[in-house]
Tab-separated table of C-alpha atoms in Angstrom:
chain	number	residue	atom	x	y	z
A	21	MET	CA	115.721	61.230	-49.224
A	22	THR	CA	116.043	60.198	-52.963
A	23	ALA	CA	114.465	56.447	-53.134
A	24	PHE	CA	116.998	54.428	-55.660
A	25	ASN	CA	115.473	51.227	-56.786
A	26	ASN	CA	118.989	49.092	-57.138
A	27	LYS	CA	121.356	47.302	-55.400
A	28	SER	CA	124.078	49.252	-53.681
A	29	ARG	CA	128.037	49.006	-52.629
A	30	ASP	CA	126.826	51.571	-49.854
A	31	ASN	CA	125.889	48.920	-47.239
A	32	HIS	CA	129.622	47.380	-47.072
A	33	PRO	CA	132.195	49.316	-48.248
A	34	LYS	CA	133.901	45.825	-49.461
A	35	SER	CA	130.552	44.628	-51.077
A	36	ALA	CA	131.268	44.344	-55.199
A	37	VAL	CA	127.676	44.628	-56.081
A	38	SER	CA	126.235	47.276	-58.271
A	39	VAL	CA	125.710	50.971	-57.770
A	40	ILE	CA	123.844	53.842	-59.433
A	41	LEU	CA	125.202	55.211	-62.358
A	42	LYS	CA	127.027	51.723	-63.178
A	43	SER	CA	127.159	51.703	-66.965
A	44	VAL	CA	127.454	53.810	-70.068
A	45	ILE	CA	125.733	52.873	-72.531
A	46	ALA	CA	126.144	54.291	-76.233
A	47	LEU	CA	123.258	53.751	-78.256
A	48	SER	CA	124.735	53.229	-81.639
A	49	ILE	CA	124.040	51.741	-85.143
A	50	VAL	CA	126.317	50.893	-87.706
A	51	PHE	CA	125.404	51.271	-91.611
A	52	SER	CA	128.260	50.126	-94.010
A	53	SER	CA	129.598	47.221	-95.815
A	54	CYS	CA	132.109	46.817	-93.075
A	55	ILE	CA	131.422	47.174	-89.596
A	56	SER	CA	132.953	49.506	-87.428
A	57	THR	CA	131.572	50.799	-84.500
A	58	VAL	CA	130.478	54.600	-84.247
A	59	HIS	CA	129.466	56.600	-81.630
A	60	ALA	CA	127.686	60.133	-81.695
A	61	SER	CA	131.111	61.831	-81.167
A	62	GLN	CA	131.935	60.572	-84.444
A	63	LEU	CA	128.894	61.493	-86.132
A	64	GLN	CA	128.624	64.678	-88.277
A	65	TYR	CA	126.000	66.404	-86.007
A	66	SER	CA	125.647	70.074	-85.318
A	67	SER	CA	125.438	71.144	-81.849
A	68	SER	CA	121.472	71.944	-82.255
A	69	THR	CA	120.813	68.782	-83.785
A	70	MET	CA	122.814	66.705	-81.009
A	71	ASN	CA	120.607	69.040	-78.578
A	72	GLU	CA	117.245	67.673	-80.544
A	73	LEU	CA	118.582	64.227	-80.722
A	74	SER	CA	118.840	64.093	-76.781
A	75	ASP	CA	115.298	66.164	-76.301
A	76	THR	CA	113.343	63.389	-78.507
A	77	LEU	CA	115.443	60.480	-76.623
A	78	SER	CA	114.799	61.914	-73.010
A	79	SER	CA	110.650	62.155	-73.762
A	80	MET	CA	110.893	58.344	-74.533
A	81	PRO	CA	110.034	55.559	-72.703
A	82	GLN	CA	113.690	53.789	-71.882
A	83	GLN	CA	112.144	50.579	-72.261
A	84	THR	CA	111.096	50.731	-76.202
A	85	LEU	CA	114.378	52.469	-76.809
A	86	TYR	CA	116.800	50.693	-79.498
A	87	GLY	CA	119.638	52.594	-80.736
A	88	VAL	CA	120.455	55.577	-82.924
A	89	SER	CA	121.959	55.713	-86.310
A	90	ASN	CA	125.004	57.489	-88.015
A	91	GLU	CA	122.392	59.159	-90.080
A	92	GLY	CA	120.036	60.523	-87.408
A	93	TRP	CA	117.877	57.904	-87.043
A	94	ILE	CA	116.477	56.396	-83.416
A	95	TYR	CA	115.196	53.011	-83.771
A	96	TYR	CA	112.781	51.949	-80.719
A	97	PHE	CA	110.226	49.010	-80.338
A	98	ASN	CA	106.530	49.705	-80.826
A	99	ASN	CA	105.711	47.005	-78.857
A	100	PRO	CA	107.987	47.093	-76.118
A	101	GLY	CA	107.075	43.683	-74.173
A	102	GLY	CA	108.222	41.827	-77.357
A	103	TYR	CA	111.945	43.617	-77.145
A	104	MET	CA	113.439	40.181	-75.878
A	105	ASN	CA	111.733	37.810	-78.487
A	106	ASP	CA	111.211	37.957	-82.370
A	107	THR	CA	107.838	39.564	-81.877
A	108	ARG	CA	109.393	42.613	-81.662
A	109	ASP	CA	108.221	45.222	-83.972
A	110	ILE	CA	110.880	48.033	-84.785
A	111	ARG	CA	110.055	51.132	-86.058
A	112	LYS	CA	112.401	54.709	-86.371
A	113	ILE	CA	111.896	58.340	-86.288
A	114	LYS	CA	114.234	61.171	-87.160
A	115	TYR	CA	116.327	63.035	-84.556
A	116	ASP	CA	113.800	65.445	-84.467
A	117	GLY	CA	110.799	63.662	-83.640
A	118	SER	CA	109.776	63.518	-87.326
A	119	GLU	CA	109.226	60.619	-89.879
A	120	ASP	CA	107.830	57.897	-87.771
A	121	SER	CA	108.455	54.883	-90.295
A	122	ASP	CA	108.980	50.563	-90.263
A	123	GLY	CA	112.290	49.583	-89.011
A	124	ASN	CA	111.803	46.082	-89.550
A	125	ASN	CA	113.895	45.907	-92.713
A	126	ASP	CA	117.025	47.447	-91.934
A	127	GLU	CA	118.728	44.020	-90.434
A	128	LEU	CA	119.911	45.010	-87.224
A	129	ILE	CA	121.988	42.911	-85.347
A	130	ASN	CA	122.223	42.842	-80.952
A	131	PHE	CA	125.306	43.788	-79.455
A	132	SER	CA	125.003	43.672	-75.553
A	133	THR	CA	127.234	43.188	-72.998
A	134	PRO	CA	126.415	39.956	-71.164
A	135	GLY	CA	124.798	40.878	-67.312
A	136	SER	CA	123.342	44.245	-69.014
A	137	LYS	CA	119.309	44.451	-68.074
A	138	VAL	CA	118.977	48.000	-70.257
A	139	GLY	CA	120.677	49.322	-73.209
A	140	TYR	CA	121.855	47.831	-76.483
A	141	GLU	CA	124.164	48.915	-79.632
A	142	PHE	CA	123.227	47.529	-82.816
A	143	TYR	CA	125.094	46.722	-85.965
A	144	HIS	CA	123.608	46.601	-89.632
A	145	VAL	CA	124.774	43.297	-90.993
A	146	GLN	CA	125.671	42.825	-94.570
A	147	SER	CA	124.850	38.891	-95.651
A	148	LYS	CA	128.608	38.575	-96.374
A	149	ASP	CA	129.205	38.852	-92.625
A	150	THR	CA	129.164	35.149	-91.958
A	151	LEU	CA	130.142	34.999	-88.371
A	152	LEU	CA	128.050	37.423	-87.100
A	153	LYS	CA	124.790	35.897	-89.145
A	154	LYS	CA	126.061	32.431	-87.206
A	155	ILE	CA	126.295	34.295	-83.735
A	156	ARG	CA	123.122	35.400	-84.093
A	157	ASP	CA	121.393	31.483	-84.701
A	158	GLU	CA	123.466	30.726	-81.775
A	159	ASN	CA	123.293	30.662	-78.037
A	160	ALA	CA	126.097	33.434	-77.625
A	161	ASP	CA	126.653	36.838	-77.177
A	162	ILE	CA	128.906	39.248	-78.793
A	163	LEU	CA	131.089	41.481	-76.620
A	164	ARG	CA	132.874	43.731	-78.652
A	165	ILE	CA	133.660	44.242	-82.943
A	166	ILE	CA	136.522	45.807	-82.805
A	167	ASP	CA	138.808	45.860	-86.350
A	168	GLY	CA	137.215	43.396	-87.975
A	169	TRP	CA	137.266	41.063	-85.170
A	170	VAL	CA	134.366	39.755	-83.327
A	171	PHE	CA	134.601	39.021	-79.481
A	172	TYR	CA	131.983	36.584	-78.437
A	173	ILE	CA	130.823	34.212	-75.979
A	174	THR	CA	129.162	31.112	-76.588
A	175	TRP	CA	127.002	29.606	-73.500
A	176	ASP	CA	127.306	26.112	-74.235
A	177	LYS	CA	130.864	25.550	-73.887
A	178	LYS	CA	131.697	28.330	-72.062
A	179	GLN	CA	133.925	29.743	-74.031
A	180	ILE	CA	135.076	33.254	-74.863
A	181	LEU	CA	136.164	33.697	-78.612
A	182	ARG	CA	137.550	36.124	-81.339
A	183	GLY	CA	136.771	35.611	-84.913
A	184	LYS	CA	136.840	37.636	-88.244
A	185	LEU	CA	133.572	38.518	-89.542
A	186	ASP	CA	133.951	36.893	-92.801
A	187	GLY	CA	134.367	33.710	-90.888
A	188	SER	CA	137.735	32.802	-91.983
A	189	GLU	CA	139.220	33.071	-88.762
A	190	LYS	CA	138.605	31.870	-85.056
A	191	ASN	CA	140.938	31.111	-82.124
A	192	ILE	CA	139.891	30.982	-78.218
A	193	ILE	CA	140.734	33.518	-75.963
A	194	VAL	CA	139.762	31.851	-72.356
A	195	SER	CA	138.027	28.608	-72.124
A	196	ALA	CA	135.891	26.866	-69.181
A	197	SER	CA	134.954	30.707	-68.458
A	198	SER	CA	131.976	29.961	-66.453
A	199	ASN	CA	133.476	31.827	-63.174
A	200	ILE	CA	134.482	34.599	-65.469
A	201	HIS	CA	132.419	38.183	-64.590
A	202	PHE	CA	131.569	38.201	-68.462
A	203	GLU	CA	130.672	42.203	-67.711
A	204	SER	CA	133.888	43.089	-66.622
A	205	LEU	CA	135.407	42.332	-70.464
A	206	THR	CA	137.709	45.175	-71.515
A	207	VAL	CA	139.811	45.309	-74.807
A	208	TYR	CA	142.455	47.896	-74.226
A	209	LYS	CA	145.125	48.097	-76.816
A	210	ASP	CA	146.721	44.689	-77.520
A	211	TYR	CA	145.153	42.751	-74.544
A	212	LEU	CA	141.907	41.417	-72.927
A	213	TYR	CA	140.995	42.494	-69.023
A	214	PHE	CA	138.417	40.553	-67.190
A	215	THR	CA	137.976	39.296	-63.508
A	216	LYS	CA	137.086	36.363	-61.740
A	217	PRO	CA	135.670	35.776	-58.004
A	218	ASN	CA	137.737	35.033	-54.713
A	219	ASP	CA	136.854	32.360	-52.127
A	220	ASP	CA	136.781	35.507	-49.913
A	221	GLY	CA	134.105	37.471	-51.905
A	222	GLY	CA	136.753	39.619	-53.788
A	223	SER	CA	138.047	39.131	-57.512
A	224	SER	CA	141.565	38.579	-59.452
A	225	LEU	CA	142.450	40.955	-62.451
A	226	TYR	CA	143.550	39.072	-65.389
A	227	ARG	CA	144.357	39.646	-68.814
A	228	SER	CA	145.748	38.049	-72.068
A	229	ARG	CA	146.814	39.306	-75.223
A	230	LEU	CA	143.793	38.595	-77.946
A	231	ASP	CA	145.072	35.564	-79.357
A	232	GLY	CA	144.404	34.062	-75.726
A	233	LYS	CA	147.926	33.670	-75.155
A	234	GLY	CA	149.884	35.450	-71.948
A	235	LEU	CA	147.506	35.487	-69.352
A	236	THR	CA	148.634	36.997	-66.421
A	237	LEU	CA	147.194	37.542	-63.064
A	238	LEU	CA	147.115	41.209	-62.514
A	239	SER	CA	145.897	40.975	-59.066
A	240	ASN	CA	144.472	39.229	-56.302
A	241	GLU	CA	143.028	42.068	-54.181
A	242	TYR	CA	140.432	43.542	-57.033
A	243	LEU	CA	137.342	44.521	-55.634
A	244	PHE	CA	135.409	46.613	-58.199
A	245	PRO	CA	135.823	49.506	-60.883
A	246	ILE	CA	135.776	53.425	-60.210
A	247	GLN	CA	132.892	54.801	-62.917
A	248	LEU	CA	134.438	56.899	-65.720
A	249	LYS	CA	132.951	60.139	-66.113
A	250	ARG	CA	129.934	58.933	-68.150
A	251	ASN	CA	132.531	57.674	-70.751
A	252	ASN	CA	136.337	59.210	-70.118
A	253	LEU	CA	137.461	57.688	-73.162
A	254	LEU	CA	134.544	58.731	-75.337
A	255	VAL	CA	134.172	62.429	-74.478
A	256	ASP	CA	131.203	64.182	-76.285
A	257	GLN	CA	129.404	61.067	-76.931
A	258	LEU	CA	125.662	60.700	-76.673
A	259	TYR	CA	125.018	58.924	-73.051
A	260	TYR	CA	122.362	56.710	-71.912
A	261	TYR	CA	122.882	56.085	-68.383
A	262	ASP	CA	120.262	53.962	-66.170
A	263	TYR	CA	119.683	54.160	-62.780
A	264	ASN	CA	117.294	51.417	-61.425
A	265	LYS	CA	119.067	48.412	-63.412
A	266	GLY	CA	122.793	47.970	-65.218
A	267	SER	CA	125.368	45.645	-65.381
A	268	GLU	CA	128.740	45.654	-63.285
A	269	ASP	CA	131.154	48.148	-65.145
A	270	ALA	CA	133.823	47.348	-67.013
A	271	ILE	CA	137.803	47.627	-66.202
A	272	SER	CA	138.670	51.107	-65.714
A	273	ILE	CA	141.459	52.071	-67.939
A	274	VAL	CA	142.568	55.705	-68.835
A	275	ASN	CA	146.223	56.599	-70.446
A	276	ASP	CA	147.512	53.062	-69.792
A	277	VAL	CA	146.798	52.954	-66.045
A	278	ILE	CA	143.946	50.968	-64.200
A	279	TYR	CA	142.012	52.460	-61.225
A	280	PHE	CA	139.919	50.022	-59.126
A	281	VAL	CA	138.817	49.797	-55.433
A	282	SER	CA	141.146	46.928	-53.781
A	283	GLU	CA	140.741	45.528	-50.003
A	284	HIS	CA	142.798	48.305	-49.147
A	285	GLY	CA	141.224	51.500	-50.768
A	286	ILE	CA	141.057	53.247	-54.197
A	287	THR	CA	144.279	51.972	-56.029
A	288	ARG	CA	145.810	52.289	-59.145
A	289	MET	CA	148.666	49.962	-61.255
A	290	ASN	CA	149.860	50.099	-64.694
A	291	THR	CA	148.316	48.093	-67.240
A	292	ASP	CA	151.079	45.215	-66.480
A	293	GLY	CA	150.227	45.306	-62.944
A	294	LYS	CA	153.074	46.972	-62.243
A	295	ASN	CA	153.704	50.132	-59.968
A	296	GLN	CA	150.993	49.567	-57.743
A	297	LYS	CA	149.861	52.437	-55.260
A	298	LEU	CA	147.239	52.931	-52.878
A	299	LEU	CA	145.801	56.378	-53.376
A	300	THR	CA	143.331	56.823	-50.413
A	301	LYS	CA	142.714	54.456	-47.069
A	302	GLU	CA	139.556	56.221	-46.349
A	303	LYS	CA	136.514	54.151	-46.333
A	304	TYR	CA	134.681	54.682	-49.653
A	305	GLY	CA	130.914	55.143	-50.930
A	306	ARG	CA	130.237	55.987	-54.647
A	307	MET	CA	132.864	57.254	-56.362
A	308	TYR	CA	133.578	58.824	-60.208
A	309	LEU	CA	137.064	59.539	-62.339
A	310	ASP	CA	136.938	62.666	-64.181
A	311	GLY	CA	139.756	64.403	-65.512
A	312	ASP	CA	142.989	64.373	-63.109
A	313	SER	CA	140.903	63.155	-60.336
A	314	ILE	CA	138.603	60.857	-58.385
A	315	TYR	CA	135.744	61.754	-56.535
A	316	TYR	CA	133.923	59.803	-53.546
A	317	SER	CA	131.620	60.048	-50.779
A	318	THR	CA	132.990	58.319	-47.413
A	319	TRP	CA	131.713	55.894	-45.169
A	320	TRP	CA	130.555	57.687	-41.879
A	321	GLN	CA	128.589	57.049	-39.164
A	322	LEU	CA	125.265	58.615	-38.992
A	323	PRO	CA	124.738	61.757	-36.917
A	324	ASN	CA	122.680	60.933	-33.587
A	325	GLU	CA	122.435	57.506	-34.790
A	326	LYS	CA	125.479	55.390	-32.723
A	327	GLY	CA	126.513	52.358	-34.715
A	328	THR	CA	124.782	53.592	-37.738
A	329	TYR	CA	127.161	54.019	-40.961
A	330	ALA	CA	126.240	54.821	-44.680
A	331	ALA	CA	128.149	55.502	-47.517
A	332	ASN	CA	126.598	58.890	-47.579
A	333	GLY	CA	129.181	60.992	-46.329
A	334	PRO	CA	131.589	64.267	-46.890
A	335	ILE	CA	132.694	64.252	-50.461
A	336	TYR	CA	136.621	64.052	-51.223
A	337	ARG	CA	138.718	64.491	-54.192
A	338	VAL	CA	142.071	62.879	-54.937
A	339	LYS	CA	144.422	63.318	-57.722
A	340	LEU	CA	144.811	60.256	-60.193
A	341	THR	CA	149.081	60.751	-59.005
A	342	GLY	CA	147.882	60.724	-55.239
A	343	GLY	CA	148.363	63.128	-52.377
A	344	THR	CA	146.418	64.042	-49.585
A	345	PRO	CA	142.568	63.969	-50.292
A	346	GLN	CA	140.645	67.207	-50.431
A	347	LYS	CA	137.331	67.335	-48.890
A	348	LEU	CA	134.713	69.295	-50.572
A	349	THR	CA	131.430	68.925	-48.294
A	350	GLN	CA	130.072	68.698	-44.895
A	351	GLY	CA	127.746	65.913	-43.490
A	352	TYR	CA	125.109	63.946	-45.580
A	353	SER	CA	125.868	64.636	-49.573
A	354	SER	CA	125.958	61.600	-51.537
A	355	ILE	CA	127.447	61.980	-55.018
A	356	ILE	CA	125.434	61.310	-57.774
A	357	ALA	CA	127.843	62.251	-61.279
A	358	VAL	CA	130.366	63.779	-62.018
A	359	ASP	CA	130.264	65.743	-65.477
A	360	GLN	CA	131.855	68.609	-67.561
A	361	GLY	CA	133.697	69.710	-63.986
A	362	TRP	CA	130.490	69.656	-62.221
A	363	ILE	CA	129.657	67.556	-59.389
A	364	TYR	CA	126.387	66.166	-58.816
A	365	ALA	CA	125.141	65.343	-55.213
A	366	GLU	CA	122.388	64.463	-52.954
A	367	GLU	CA	122.200	66.746	-50.093
A	368	GLY	CA	119.507	66.165	-47.277
A	369	SER	CA	118.812	63.273	-45.079
A	370	PHE	CA	117.753	59.883	-44.399
A	371	THR	CA	114.401	61.504	-43.127
A	372	GLU	CA	113.684	64.125	-45.283
A	373	PRO	CA	113.336	64.621	-48.703
A	374	GLY	CA	116.624	65.357	-51.029
A	375	THR	CA	117.901	68.218	-53.056
A	376	LEU	CA	119.890	67.389	-56.236
A	377	ILE	CA	122.491	70.468	-56.264
A	378	ARG	CA	125.830	70.502	-58.270
A	379	PHE	CA	129.021	72.408	-57.802
A	380	LYS	CA	132.847	72.843	-59.032
A	381	PRO	CA	135.583	71.497	-56.939
A	382	ALA	CA	137.211	74.731	-57.168
A	383	ASN	CA	134.309	76.510	-54.950
A	384	PRO	CA	132.398	73.764	-53.477
A	385	SER	CA	130.559	76.503	-51.264
A	386	LYS	CA	128.606	77.573	-54.358
A	387	ARG	CA	125.940	75.656	-55.300
A	388	GLU	CA	123.416	75.515	-57.648
A	389	VAL	CA	119.877	73.646	-57.680
A	390	VAL	CA	118.945	70.929	-60.401
A	391	ILE	CA	116.241	69.085	-58.585
A	392	PRO	CA	114.480	71.239	-55.787
A	393	TYR	CA	113.506	70.212	-52.146
A	394	LYS	CA	109.849	69.725	-51.771
A	395	LYS	CA	108.233	69.042	-49.164
A	396	GLU	CA	106.726	65.394	-48.772
A	397	THR	CA	107.964	64.594	-52.182
A	398	TYR	CA	110.753	62.645	-53.029
A	399	TYR	CA	112.317	61.640	-56.641
A	400	LEU	CA	113.825	58.803	-58.195
A	401	LEU	CA	116.289	59.032	-61.014
A	402	ASN	CA	115.521	57.011	-63.930
A	403	GLN	CA	118.203	57.669	-66.737
A	404	VAL	CA	120.247	60.300	-68.319
A	405	ILE	CA	120.026	61.141	-71.959
A	406	GLY	CA	122.530	64.134	-73.280
A	407	ASP	CA	122.235	66.900	-70.488
A	408	TRP	CA	118.882	65.614	-69.159
A	409	PHE	CA	117.939	64.096	-65.932
A	410	VAL	CA	114.870	61.809	-66.401
A	411	TYR	CA	113.005	61.097	-63.043
A	412	SER	CA	109.668	60.107	-61.473
A	413	GLU	CA	108.519	62.517	-58.597
A	414	TYR	CA	106.348	61.153	-56.085
A	415	LYS	CA	103.640	62.493	-53.733
A	416	ASN	CA	100.946	61.237	-51.614
A	417	ASP	CA	101.468	57.626	-53.910
A	418	ILE	CA	101.158	59.688	-57.128
A	419	GLU	CA	104.101	59.255	-59.807
A	420	VAL	CA	104.677	62.091	-62.262
A	421	GLN	CA	107.442	61.861	-64.831
A	422	ARG	CA	109.836	64.936	-65.453
A	423	LYS	CA	113.031	65.357	-67.053
A	424	VAL	CA	115.653	68.507	-66.048
A	425	LYS	CA	118.554	70.273	-67.701
A	426	PHE	CA	121.777	69.383	-65.894
A	427	ASP	CA	121.776	72.985	-64.777
A	428	GLY	CA	118.353	72.767	-63.654
A	429	SER	CA	116.694	74.816	-66.189
A	430	MET	CA	113.640	73.563	-68.334
A	431	SER	CA	112.109	71.413	-65.874
A	432	THR	CA	109.527	69.363	-67.914
A	433	VAL	CA	106.201	67.093	-67.184
A	434	LEU	CA	106.613	64.436	-69.544
A	435	LYS	CA	103.311	62.717	-70.751
């Protein structure tokens, strides 16, 4: 059985706490006088360069990673113990691991989603960007930087604000925001989406225009989002997952449709709250959206254990438009990820070490082994960088750090 050191929604089908593969962290740094987001998918990297970049990143301790520039520099903390304070020492190396040099003078500014324990995005800040310099000195967190606007939270006044980079304009979007799930904040087109807790343990989903006007309740039955395939809106970017930590996902919106889990099951509705439709009533475990379908493990009674239930049951697929769900696996099969047409799942049991396999939904009986079963050995997935699984392997209380390609090749022991 795979051991996961994280909170899980699997303990109860209506629980809205974290699940593995929670958030996609795009490591990016922008270097220009005009701030704009640059992800690895937008960088002019060749395929071989991207492979070298992911190889280098996957071999670095995750707690040291700082960001990746559009020029191919990887920034990292030389003293990871100081990465949350001003004692940090920042260094940089090229995508291929060469040219280790000082990075302290590159004037990076922290951009992180509140609640996130891992992964940060950083921007290069010119001196004229008055608002960012001010925010850096205040008790505030930057949420997004979009088209010259900064979305941020002030913790003393508990407000969500939007301001121009040059400080010339600022407006309050949400006041008295102490009960907002900050990690849910999502900017989509001309609207801000976010959730607030209900008294019954669920949440309500709201949206407002970016100027704070037009606040609208979309649903009072929102529980949590559906994990997008890595990041369905930024295909082919450089990914950075963390299995052990992470914050809640943002709202899952694809082509003007919101996909989420409600009190009744997997649900879809338009971004204006109209045309709400229940896709499946089955009790669910982990779930991921990829292409035209949602893939999920089911809540089932464990064989030969009467009254004991878990969310590692057979995996199903349901179309985004609805219809009869398709059963893809039998028995214990905990879904781990969905990527580029492949379903990644653990097969095994609660009493034996598991095997990480992958298959395509068109032929689910044809399986490929990614991490094989080893007697008296179990593994702990740590992160995914590029097309590498990075994990810890344990036997007789001895830990070995390893990484392996998505196709199961190039299994490597990390130093």
